């Protein structure tokens, strides 16, 4: 195709413009055109590849910065886990100590369990003392670690940035925690749990239980001895003498096989029947006046005894309250003088030159005129004279009582034993009732003291806001001078270098809903238990297990507290239904169940990338301006401390080495303690 002539010449226009080098006369491409096209294409390919390499390497600084920010947050996450484990220890130790003391309170109400109760209460107090010492050291440790946390964050983040360096591409950077200073509040950890009132109530309950137990034993012993006098031949008894002397048998004269089935109403009824029968059967052994006088003396004594036993009574309410009275029968002349048979005018008198008292008008000495009746007291009072023939006097009446009471084959001998034991029984039951009232009072005081002590644990958990709690802002710099790979430069491109670059990123902690923290607490407890850490020297089995269950339940299962506590208290022997101990156990378990402790959020917290403004804004900072300041503060070459100083991060380490002791966990009952060490080199790794 022709394009016309230039300036009137005959040459083609293409040749005039030099296009002929690339297009021939036939309109096809020349070799030069193809070569140039290939050269340009190859140059473009290498240029695009170099550009892509530069863009990719330039973008890598942002990925490294993201990882650096998250590495800083990993330190905060590890610290938060440590702080929560410490808080779980303090809270669960307080609960364990109070539960053990509450169990000791229950044991204090068990008869014969005072020795064990004292040991249990002492064990609980030692746990609370250990908790106090542990909490004090833990607060110091947590505060000290939060002081070091900013530099530890810088170190972990800086290590992450440097580890991403590869070949000629080098990275350096750090992370700035937000907030920079600790805003945590650990005052609730140091709040003391005083159980002095609970300990005092337990001591009073133990004393009252001991007194009640002793009184109960005295009552049982008195009851057993009285039963033996009534039903057991040794060499005889009330029952056998009633059968032998009065002919009582069958239902009128029952024998009870054990003292648990016996009561004081039985000898009262037996004696009423016995004296009524003896009175009905009484007759002189002979016709002489001495026999008649003796018979009349016995008859009067039987009437007196029958009158007395009919006034006897016995009432026992619910096996506790006792109201009884068994009369003491006169045993000799001196005691006869204190009865109505001494003063009763029941003896006939005649005038024998003076008023003379006789056993009967049938007395050979009764020769004078009958002049009424008198008492033996009148003889001793001088109002009448003693008959020289029948010689009826207070001595005859005393002899009747004395013979039957002093001889082991006398009915009154065994009755007297029963009377004395009834008095001992009544006194013992009265003492028992008083002691049990003191037990109830002490148990109620202990319940109130237990609830007050638990209320001391129902405080807000520590406010955890360490450096980096809002997040960490990462700043990473890429070094300049990194040349393009020779394979990209070759003969087609001139040598180029990757320019220096800076990136800013932010990360914050978010809970991982797939975890609940129990594994962390369980592993911690197993580690402590392996060291023989938490025990009371064998004082009470199960305390270590109780603490472990309370510890592991810190994060999610405090609604099961009453079940755990009830199961632990079930180990106390001798707590029977209806007893004060049983009542106290139900009350304490109910108090624990209604405690309402809020479970702690023990979900593992993991770093996630967020917008820089989200982190800086929580601290009240202007995100864009603060990010610009961080970029401007990037040092050219610096170590961890240099980065921290450049970015305004505190550099305090408090003289800590590779290991930091966060707290000392005392072993109750010993002078030993287990250090809870943190490996600073691995923190956040």
XYZ file of C-alpha atoms in Angstrom, residues 47 89-90 187 223 317 364 562 617 633 669:
11
model
C 9.769 -5.639 34.940
C -6.012 -20.784 94.370
C -6.833 -17.989 96.808
C -7.265 -5.671 97.014
C -30.400 -46.589 134.411
C -40.487 -36.776 127.225
C -50.267 -57.812 179.457
C -23.324 -27.836 97.988
C -9.312 4.397 71.382
C 9.756 6.844 66.811
C 0.606 -27.763 108.975
